[in-house]
Amino acid sequence: MPTITPLQRPSRLLQAAALVVVIYALRTAQEVLVPVALAVLLSFLLAPLISRLERWHVKRMLAVPLVVILGLGVIFGIGYAVAKELQNLNQELPRYATFIEEKVAIIGNATGGSNFQKLVNKLEGPTTAPTTTTAPTTQVTKAFNPSADASGAAAQLQPAALPGVQQVQIVSNTPPVISMLQDTFGPLLAVLAGTFVVTVLVIFMLFNREDMRDRVIRLVGAGQINLTTQALDDAAKRVSQYLLMQSLINGAYAIIISTGLFFIGIPNALLWGIIAGMLRFLPYVGPWLGAATPALLAFATSAGYRELAELGVLFLVVETIVSSVIEPHLYSAGTGVSSVALLVSAVFWGWVWGTVGVLLATPLTVCLVVIGKYVPQLEFLSVLLGDEPVFNPPTRFYQRLLAGDAEEAIELAEEHVKENSLAETYQLMVMPALSMAVEDERRGRLEPDQQAFMRQSLRELQVELQDEADEKKPTTPAAPPGRPVKIVCLPARDEADELAGGMLSQVLAQAGYSPESVAVSALASEMVAMVQDKKADIVVISALPPSAIRHARYLCKLLNSKLPSVPVIIGLWNARGDVQRAREKIGCTSADQVCIDFAEAMQHISQLAHGSVLK
């Protein structure tokens, strides 16, 4: 990814102002932007089908109309089915209302409650309008207009004209027939007009998708054609896969739910199945919102609770199978959006564009995540909305220790060791975190109590991972057969070096060696005496650079002078920069080995253990 200099990055204030302007524009121009957004997403949905037809040697001039007509047929078919079901539901609503009143009365009697009935009456409010002003109003009306017809409500409320007072009457200029047509067909015409606009946009986008792609790349990716092409391809792939798979899954979901509701005996089963399938485009909460209305209907219309229980089992089983088995299998790659971000984005886009925004929330958020992934200035979008971890394993492990959460830090290490070896867990997660702690301690960023807490937590971690080390003993030990190879791990300077040496000892014990780790409280001369008393075959000096290098050099020279026959390995764990210079800085004999990680140390130890040194 190309680097951006600080001068190219806009200020935080400018970014916030731009974000506010964009949100305001989205809300203000929704009548223009919503059809365009729908057309773009429908183009993403239909483009793979057109590409498939073109691979079957069907010309685009024929493929596009075929696919669009098929899509319109599906949409209008679903709309017609929903309209018919709504018409039937409207006819049955009075009967359902009676059932609900009866159920409420039964529940009220079961709870003993006059208080419950009072609460229901209070919520229902007054059922009739107050009549205290009827008589006075009528009398006043008759006084001003004796010829008024008392039986007509309008005549009672309209006084006669007084002398010198001009009576004003508001008359609508719209003919009654036109007004009736507007009320009846206005919403339908609006829907048809919107559908027509979206359809035309989709057709033109599908016919000219390569030309539109090139223009977007030319406009947005000035000087960064490769980067822009990757972003567009990534966004198109994710959105197309999501829309196509989700549409197929939700369609099958609607069919299964409708069939199940029909056999359970829920009225208007087809309507509730279609609504449940559409609501599944709303992540996580959509399926249960789709179950709410038929559940209420089952509660109101059934004599007992059998239908309600069967409905709950139906939704629970189908949703569990779909979300846990089918979707992970069909989605080769996820949307790249975190679960929390999906819910927040549904609320945001619903606030911006209403119901259409809720349905478009996931694909729109996917596009934002892809943009944040490839545009450095908008990286915060990928961080906030994406599902990829923002910290690598060692940084996350160290952050948990900084936060004082030893339990979660140990859990992270235990999860890591389940999929990796103990040596890899120590080397890839724990040792980098220990190096971060040493660096922060050297720069004065850690308080003494934080240092003590981290070291105690790492000691507890070694105890917790010991069981994992025992369970993961290799079938073919690295140590040579025969007498145990004795290895002594010496800390170069402080407790951090001792912790690293203890971790290496665990790895060596798992490989079949006989290691022993020496405490940092011992003096250098005492360490040499321990090596001699234990008749060590190999000595490992554990050192975390940069501060421990000088102490490691001193201890190495002392060992070479007192015990020249004992090979020495110096572990400069996680050394950075010029490693060769660090090796030269140690300045020990040519027989001594310098390594920077556990894997290299284990390789040197295996060579020494199997070589002529121990014979």
XYZ file of C-alpha atoms in Angstrom:
615
model
C 0.000 0.000 0.000
C 1.508 3.366 -0.958
C 2.600 5.542 1.916
C 0.984 8.906 2.605
C 3.132 11.726 3.958
C 1.824 13.694 6.966
C 1.271 16.757 4.767
C -1.192 14.778 2.668
C -3.346 13.734 5.600
C -6.213 16.097 6.450
C -6.585 17.287 10.024
C -8.943 15.524 12.424
C -11.158 18.622 12.531
C -11.403 18.691 8.738
C -12.252 14.984 8.659
C -15.002 15.466 11.264
C -16.436 18.431 9.347
C -16.413 16.445 6.098
C -18.184 13.558 7.838
C -20.939 15.865 9.122
C -21.394 17.366 5.645
C -21.622 13.899 4.063
C -24.241 12.722 6.582
C -26.278 15.896 6.051
C -26.094 15.427 2.290
C -27.194 11.792 2.611
C -30.300 12.792 4.553
C -31.139 15.815 2.443
C -30.692 14.194 -0.951
C -32.210 10.818 -0.106
C -34.864 11.130 -2.844
C -32.047 11.177 -5.403
C -29.518 8.927 -3.679
C -31.838 6.080 -2.638
C -32.789 5.101 -6.236
C -29.146 5.333 -7.278
C -28.039 3.185 -4.326
C -30.741 0.627 -5.077
C -29.716 0.537 -8.717
C -26.027 0.054 -7.867
C -26.740 -2.783 -5.441
C -29.153 -4.471 -7.834
C -26.446 -4.219 -10.488
C -24.047 -5.968 -8.105
C -26.703 -8.644 -7.562
C -27.487 -9.235 -11.247
C -24.001 -8.795 -12.738
C -22.826 -12.349 -11.869
C -25.910 -13.807 -13.598
C -25.233 -11.765 -16.731
C -21.573 -12.796 -16.676
C -22.663 -16.428 -16.460
C -24.974 -16.025 -19.469
C -22.188 -14.320 -21.425
C -19.904 -17.280 -20.689
C -22.640 -19.406 -22.220
C -22.302 -17.270 -25.390
C -25.471 -15.228 -24.815
C -25.042 -11.686 -26.113
C -25.270 -8.871 -23.579
C -28.063 -7.204 -25.575
C -30.159 -10.283 -24.806
C -28.734 -11.266 -21.394
C -29.456 -7.940 -19.690
C -33.179 -7.771 -20.618
C -33.649 -11.436 -19.698
C -32.113 -11.010 -16.259
C -33.915 -7.714 -15.572
C -37.284 -9.143 -16.638
C -36.655 -12.166 -14.422
C -35.832 -9.914 -11.480
C -38.902 -7.735 -12.053
C -41.056 -10.834 -12.320
C -39.817 -12.086 -8.952
C -40.343 -8.668 -7.324
C -43.858 -8.162 -8.717
C -44.783 -11.752 -7.924
C -43.781 -11.269 -4.309
C -45.591 -7.925 -4.239
C -48.785 -9.456 -5.625
C -48.684 -12.279 -3.071
C -48.139 -9.814 -0.236
C -51.003 -7.598 -1.464
C -53.413 -10.542 -1.588
C -52.393 -11.671 1.886
C -52.764 -8.145 3.245
C -56.249 -7.934 1.768
C -57.239 -11.152 3.529
C -55.625 -9.957 6.732
C -57.569 -6.687 6.593
C -60.834 -8.610 6.409
C -59.907 -10.769 9.386
C -58.600 -7.995 11.652
C -61.921 -7.414 13.512
C -62.103 -11.103 14.370
C -58.459 -11.114 15.543
C -59.156 -8.071 17.690
C -62.007 -9.951 19.383
C -59.715 -12.922 20.035
C -57.085 -10.649 21.563
C -59.662 -9.002 23.867
C -60.811 -12.421 25.018
C -57.228 -13.544 25.698
C -56.517 -10.343 27.623
C -59.650 -10.887 29.688
C -58.601 -14.459 30.431
C -55.140 -13.338 31.527
C -56.697 -10.594 33.667
C -58.977 -13.074 35.411
C -56.104 -15.493 35.906
C -54.040 -12.819 37.619
C -56.976 -11.917 39.805
C -57.030 -8.647 38.628
C -59.176 -5.753 38.846
C -55.945 -3.806 38.809
C -55.002 -5.456 35.550
C -58.357 -4.500 33.999
C -57.980 -0.950 35.216
C -54.578 -0.785 33.567
C -56.020 -2.092 30.285
C -58.858 0.438 30.425
C -56.393 3.198 31.126
C -54.249 2.210 28.176
C -57.281 1.984 25.897
C -58.414 5.500 26.898
C -61.970 6.907 26.619
C -64.137 5.171 24.031
C -66.683 7.970 23.581
C -66.303 11.685 23.164
C -67.473 13.984 26.000
C -71.018 15.249 25.541
C -71.185 18.005 28.147
C -70.927 20.767 25.564
C -73.511 19.395 23.172
C -76.572 21.114 24.633
C -75.066 24.592 25.030
C -73.650 24.418 21.529
C -77.008 23.482 20.116
C -78.743 26.311 21.962
C -76.276 28.896 20.758
C -76.618 27.596 17.232
C -80.397 27.927 17.314
C -80.147 31.430 18.713
C -77.981 32.588 15.766
C -79.756 30.511 13.146
C -83.356 29.568 14.039
C -83.852 27.825 10.725
C -80.989 25.450 11.308
C -81.796 21.767 11.184
C -81.102 20.382 14.648
C -80.698 16.869 13.276
C -77.679 17.805 11.169
C -74.381 18.001 12.967
C -72.949 20.432 10.485
C -75.974 22.776 10.768
C -75.747 22.742 14.553
C -72.142 23.823 14.524
C -72.498 26.569 11.895
C -74.014 29.865 13.181
C -76.029 32.246 10.989
C -74.416 35.315 9.562
C -74.671 38.455 11.705
C -75.565 41.853 10.239
C -72.444 43.516 8.936
C -70.350 40.367 9.227
C -69.262 38.588 6.045
C -69.350 34.814 6.232
C -66.240 33.013 4.955
C -66.321 29.496 3.605
C -63.251 27.513 2.493
C -63.908 25.567 -0.674
C -61.386 23.087 -2.181
C -60.442 23.768 -5.798
C -59.726 20.081 -6.407
C -62.669 18.224 -7.897
C -63.866 15.322 -5.728
C -63.105 12.758 -8.430
C -59.490 13.933 -8.803
C -59.016 13.958 -5.042
C -60.354 10.420 -4.815
C -58.023 9.248 -7.589
C -55.057 10.870 -5.881
C -55.855 9.170 -2.565
C -56.429 5.821 -4.244
C -53.716 5.612 -6.886
C -51.180 8.182 -5.650
C -49.117 5.773 -3.503
C -49.261 3.111 -6.226
C -48.099 5.558 -8.892
C -45.247 6.698 -6.645
C -44.092 3.100 -6.207
C -44.349 2.411 -9.930
C -42.439 5.602 -10.774
C -39.660 4.699 -8.343
C -39.514 1.171 -9.734
C -39.301 2.527 -13.267
C -36.417 4.883 -12.386
C -34.480 2.145 -10.602
C -35.087 -0.305 -13.461
C -33.824 2.129 -16.086
C -30.719 2.884 -13.993
C -30.039 -0.832 -13.511
C -30.334 -1.529 -17.236
C -27.918 1.238 -18.189
C -25.462 0.249 -15.432
C -25.462 -3.373 -16.563
C -24.971 -2.437 -20.208
C -22.106 -0.058 -19.419
C -20.544 -1.540 -16.284
C -17.004 -1.751 -17.719
C -17.138 1.846 -18.926
C -18.471 3.028 -15.534
C -15.753 1.059 -13.730
C -13.028 2.650 -15.862
C -14.434 6.121 -15.272
C -14.523 5.597 -11.505
C -10.942 4.326 -11.557
C -9.851 7.322 -13.644
C -11.667 9.774 -11.378
C -10.787 8.297 -7.985
C -7.528 6.508 -8.640
C -5.389 9.246 -10.136
C -1.869 7.864 -9.876
C -3.128 4.803 -7.938
C -4.806 2.683 -10.595
C -3.641 -0.594 -9.065
C -4.931 0.365 -5.609
C -8.301 1.594 -6.902
C -8.780 -1.483 -9.067
C -8.150 -3.753 -6.070
C -10.634 -1.771 -3.967
C -13.364 -1.909 -6.610
C -12.827 -5.610 -7.279
C -12.844 -6.386 -3.548
C -16.024 -4.360 -2.939
C -17.790 -5.836 -5.970
C -16.866 -9.386 -4.995
C -17.968 -9.035 -1.374
C -21.217 -7.199 -2.123
C -22.166 -9.458 -5.052
C -21.503 -12.600 -3.061
C -23.400 -11.299 -0.048
C -26.444 -10.121 -2.019
C -26.695 -13.221 -4.196
C -26.206 -15.763 -1.428
C -28.346 -13.846 1.046
C -31.164 -13.496 -1.495
C -31.142 -17.222 -2.245
C -30.935 -18.170 1.431
C -33.674 -15.753 2.482
C -35.919 -16.923 -0.363
C -35.555 -20.534 0.750
C -36.003 -19.397 4.356
C -39.310 -17.691 3.451
C -40.573 -20.829 1.708
C -39.687 -23.070 4.662
C -41.212 -20.718 7.235
C -44.398 -20.267 5.172
C -44.778 -24.030 4.820
C -44.191 -24.581 8.520
C -46.668 -21.867 9.536
C -49.269 -23.329 7.165
C -49.041 -26.776 8.764
C -49.072 -25.267 12.254
C -52.304 -23.470 11.337
C -51.226 -19.829 11.470
C -53.452 -17.603 9.272
C -51.827 -15.804 6.325
C -48.793 -18.087 6.499
C -47.437 -16.934 3.138
C -47.426 -13.281 4.256
C -45.518 -13.981 7.472
C -43.034 -16.201 5.650
C -42.265 -13.487 3.086
C -41.909 -10.856 5.820
C -39.595 -13.177 7.792
C -37.443 -13.728 4.711
C -37.200 -9.988 4.003
C -36.380 -9.166 7.628
C -33.433 -11.579 7.502
C -31.594 -8.912 5.519
C -31.473 -7.124 8.879
C -28.673 -9.011 10.668
C -29.182 -10.826 13.977
C -32.417 -9.157 15.097
C -34.290 -9.478 11.787
C -35.232 -13.194 12.118
C -36.723 -12.681 15.566
C -38.627 -9.598 14.450
C -40.050 -11.762 11.685
C -41.202 -14.287 14.285
C -42.851 -11.698 16.534
C -46.030 -10.991 14.524
C -47.003 -14.611 13.755
C -46.261 -15.428 17.394
C -48.696 -12.719 18.504
C -51.259 -14.018 16.020
C -50.819 -17.581 17.261
C -51.263 -16.375 20.824
C -54.466 -14.504 19.911
C -56.194 -17.055 17.681
C -55.357 -20.370 19.356
C -57.282 -21.817 22.269
C -54.146 -23.059 23.977
C -50.437 -22.554 23.600
C -49.542 -25.507 21.369
C -49.342 -23.425 18.177
C -47.216 -20.810 19.908
C -44.769 -23.456 21.115
C -44.586 -25.104 17.693
C -43.966 -21.722 16.059
C -41.109 -20.997 18.466
C -39.519 -24.379 17.750
C -39.898 -23.814 13.991
C -38.109 -20.463 13.992
C -35.444 -21.622 16.443
C -34.539 -24.777 14.504
C -34.624 -23.192 11.039
C -32.669 -20.079 12.061
C -30.053 -22.151 13.911
C -29.491 -24.422 10.906
C -29.360 -21.531 8.443
C -27.080 -19.251 10.470
C -24.789 -21.927 11.922
C -24.520 -24.456 9.085
C -25.721 -23.187 5.725
C -24.427 -19.599 5.731
C -20.868 -20.435 6.940
C -20.688 -23.172 4.290
C -21.920 -21.015 1.409
C -20.023 -17.867 2.318
C -16.434 -18.612 1.351
C -15.536 -15.179 2.693
C -17.495 -13.101 5.163
C -18.719 -9.581 4.653
C -15.737 -8.244 6.593
C -18.031 -6.303 8.960
C -18.199 -6.975 12.691
C -21.519 -8.017 14.258
C -21.761 -4.882 16.392
C -21.036 -2.695 13.366
C -23.832 -4.418 11.425
C -26.375 -3.540 14.112
C -25.115 0.030 14.471
C -25.089 0.497 10.700
C -28.688 -0.743 10.487
C -29.722 1.911 13.017
C -27.702 4.611 11.229
C -28.920 3.873 7.705
C -32.461 3.487 9.005
C -32.190 6.978 10.479
C -30.762 8.342 7.225
C -32.963 6.584 4.640
C -35.744 4.881 6.576
C -36.812 1.324 5.798
C -34.806 1.218 2.566
C -31.716 2.203 4.554
C -32.219 -0.729 6.941
C -32.358 -3.171 4.024
C -29.288 -1.620 2.401
C -27.299 -1.289 5.634
C -25.093 -4.363 5.228
C -23.967 -3.893 1.587
C -23.399 -0.168 2.142
C -21.324 -0.873 5.241
C -19.303 -3.482 3.330
C -18.429 -0.796 0.783
C -17.332 1.562 3.574
C -15.098 -1.130 5.097
C -13.452 -1.796 1.726
C -12.882 1.935 1.206
C -11.281 2.196 4.648
C -9.098 -0.792 3.854
C -7.555 0.758 0.741
C -7.692 4.514 1.451
C -5.315 5.544 4.273
C -7.257 8.739 5.058
C -10.372 6.644 5.733
C -8.669 3.818 7.596
C -10.780 4.593 10.666
C -13.794 3.130 8.812
C -12.078 -0.236 8.453
C -10.954 -0.151 12.096
C -14.389 0.780 13.466
C -16.538 -1.390 11.213
C -14.302 -4.289 10.153
C -14.183 -7.738 11.723
C -10.418 -8.173 11.515
C -8.519 -7.835 14.827
C -6.989 -4.382 15.255
C -4.132 -5.827 17.345
C -1.868 -8.722 16.469
C -1.726 -11.542 19.075
C 1.332 -10.299 21.034
C 0.047 -6.706 21.141
C -3.365 -7.849 22.290
C -1.761 -10.083 24.930
C 0.387 -7.199 26.168
C -2.591 -4.803 26.160
C -4.514 -7.150 28.430
C -1.583 -7.239 30.835
C -1.401 -3.432 30.767
C -5.115 -3.319 31.594
C -4.558 -5.598 34.585
C -6.630 -8.422 33.100
C -4.445 -11.452 33.692
C -7.345 -13.885 33.226
C -8.069 -12.795 29.655
C -4.349 -12.661 28.820
C -3.938 -16.257 29.990
C -7.048 -17.268 28.028
C -5.545 -15.748 24.873
C -2.362 -17.767 25.371
C -4.325 -20.951 26.060
C -6.369 -20.457 22.887
C -3.157 -19.907 20.924
C -1.447 -23.004 22.271
C -4.429 -25.171 21.254
C -3.637 -24.502 17.591
C 0.149 -24.124 17.880
C 3.002 -25.712 19.754
C 4.122 -24.461 23.143
C 7.357 -23.118 21.636
C 5.409 -21.210 18.979
C 3.052 -19.725 21.583
C 5.955 -18.503 23.679
C 7.894 -17.235 20.678
C 5.050 -15.672 18.683
C 2.898 -14.251 21.476
C 4.494 -14.154 24.921
C 8.111 -13.240 24.138
C 7.196 -10.207 21.949
C 4.907 -9.000 24.741
C 7.741 -9.448 27.235
C 10.027 -7.422 24.954
C 7.403 -4.642 24.808
C 7.284 -4.612 28.588
C 11.078 -4.404 28.829
C 11.144 -1.520 26.339
C 8.380 0.391 28.165
C 10.146 -0.234 31.461
C 13.408 1.089 30.035
C 11.655 4.250 28.840
C 9.931 4.780 32.191
C 6.408 4.119 30.902
C 5.578 1.408 33.438
C 4.939 1.929 37.116
C 6.635 -0.485 39.564
C 3.303 -2.082 40.470
C 2.578 -2.690 36.763
C 5.978 -4.338 36.338
C 5.362 -6.593 39.333
C 1.877 -7.492 38.107
C 3.099 -8.435 34.622
C 5.887 -10.631 35.887
C 3.610 -12.384 38.355
C 1.058 -12.911 35.595
C 3.705 -14.431 33.317
C 4.763 -16.816 36.081
C 1.134 -17.874 36.482
C 0.949 -18.324 32.724
C 3.872 -20.746 32.778
C 2.080 -22.824 35.404
C -1.173 -22.818 33.412
C 0.589 -23.859 30.203
C 2.534 -26.652 31.897
C -0.442 -28.998 31.451
C -0.510 -28.144 27.771
C 3.210 -28.887 27.593
C 2.682 -32.301 29.199
C -0.170 -33.144 26.800
C 1.785 -32.063 23.721
C 4.951 -34.102 24.242
C 6.258 -35.061 20.788
C 6.146 -38.697 19.774
C 9.803 -38.456 18.688
C 11.754 -36.470 21.312
C 14.377 -34.031 20.073
C 16.854 -35.152 22.724
C 19.157 -38.029 21.762
C 18.574 -41.425 23.386
C 20.676 -42.442 26.330
C 21.506 -40.379 29.365
C 19.549 -37.133 29.848
C 21.141 -34.045 28.318
C 21.511 -31.539 31.136
C 20.893 -27.920 30.133
C 21.149 -24.965 32.513
C 19.400 -21.677 31.634
C 21.048 -18.622 33.181
C 19.430 -15.148 33.285
C 21.753 -12.403 32.056
C 20.470 -9.437 34.032
C 16.982 -9.250 35.550
C 13.695 -11.016 36.158
C 12.585 -10.680 32.537
C 15.623 -12.735 31.454
C 14.740 -15.283 34.119
C 11.155 -15.526 32.823
C 12.415 -16.099 29.284
C 14.789 -18.785 30.550
C 11.937 -20.487 32.399
C 9.848 -20.577 29.225
C 12.721 -22.084 27.282
C 13.149 -24.693 30.026
C 9.520 -25.755 29.586
C 10.022 -26.140 25.836
C 13.231 -28.140 26.392
C 11.521 -30.420 28.918
C 8.733 -31.065 26.432
C 11.371 -32.068 23.852
C 12.914 -34.651 26.215
C 15.877 -32.708 27.627
C 16.700 -32.234 31.296
C 16.721 -28.439 31.764
C 16.996 -26.293 34.871
C 16.430 -22.570 35.167
C 18.503 -20.511 37.624
C 17.013 -17.588 39.557
C 18.247 -14.085 38.847
C 19.047 -13.533 42.517
C 22.224 -15.624 42.173
C 25.522 -13.860 41.511
C 27.504 -14.567 38.330
C 30.112 -16.560 40.240
C 27.365 -18.567 41.937
C 25.813 -19.335 38.544
C 29.122 -20.682 37.259
C 29.443 -22.842 40.382
C 25.917 -24.209 39.804
C 26.804 -25.137 36.231
C 29.889 -26.975 37.472
C 28.038 -28.750 40.296
C 25.225 -29.896 38.043
C 27.685 -31.098 35.399
C 25.763 -29.290 32.695
C 26.222 -30.393 29.109
C 24.991 -27.093 27.613
C 24.495 -23.620 29.046
C 21.944 -21.158 27.678
C 22.260 -17.488 28.648
C 18.859 -15.823 28.407
C 19.049 -12.099 27.547
C 16.493 -9.547 26.353
C 18.232 -6.755 24.436
C 19.376 -4.092 24.534
C 20.148 -3.675 28.239
C 21.050 -7.330 28.893
C 23.701 -7.651 26.158
C 26.536 -6.337 28.320
C 25.657 -8.700 31.182
C 25.374 -11.633 28.756
C 28.873 -10.886 27.422
C 30.308 -10.803 30.946
C 28.642 -14.068 31.955
C 29.746 -15.749 28.705
C 33.395 -14.783 29.236
C 33.259 -15.955 32.824
C 31.918 -19.348 31.769
C 34.561 -19.709 29.031
C 37.336 -18.980 31.498
C 36.045 -21.301 34.250
C 34.445 -24.073 32.162
C 35.936 -23.943 28.655
C 34.626 -27.387 27.715
C 30.960 -26.492 28.242
C 29.327 -25.062 25.091
C 27.415 -21.799 25.569
C 24.365 -20.525 23.664
C 23.400 -16.874 24.072
C 19.729 -16.154 23.434
C 19.195 -12.514 22.399
C 15.439 -12.963 22.328
C 13.550 -10.871 19.745
C 16.682 -8.920 18.840
C 16.029 -6.273 16.191
C 18.199 -4.278 13.870
C 21.672 -5.515 13.018
C 21.790 -8.980 14.615
C 25.304 -9.633 13.313
C 26.553 -6.537 15.096
C 24.917 -7.737 18.298
C 26.691 -11.086 17.911
C 30.004 -9.319 17.455
C 29.257 -7.195 20.492
C 28.960 -10.326 22.630
C 32.586 -11.095 21.782
C 32.712 -14.719 23.004
C 34.613 -17.622 21.431
C 33.779 -18.933 17.983
C 32.377 -22.104 19.540
C 29.621 -20.154 21.276
C 26.346 -19.713 19.408
C 24.066 -16.653 19.353
C 20.360 -16.996 18.497
C 17.340 -14.701 18.493
C 14.389 -17.062 19.003
C 13.480 -20.390 20.556
C 13.450 -22.259 17.233
C 17.043 -21.296 16.503
C 18.071 -22.125 20.074
C 16.463 -25.566 19.824
C 18.301 -26.190 16.556
C 21.703 -25.363 18.111
C 20.919 -27.453 21.184
C 19.928 -30.443 19.033
C 23.149 -30.182 17.034
C 25.236 -30.026 20.195
C 23.322 -32.855 21.838
C 23.736 -35.180 18.857
C 27.269 -34.098 17.992
C 30.658 -35.074 19.188
C 30.622 -32.508 21.985
C 28.714 -34.839 24.291
C 30.517 -38.035 23.390
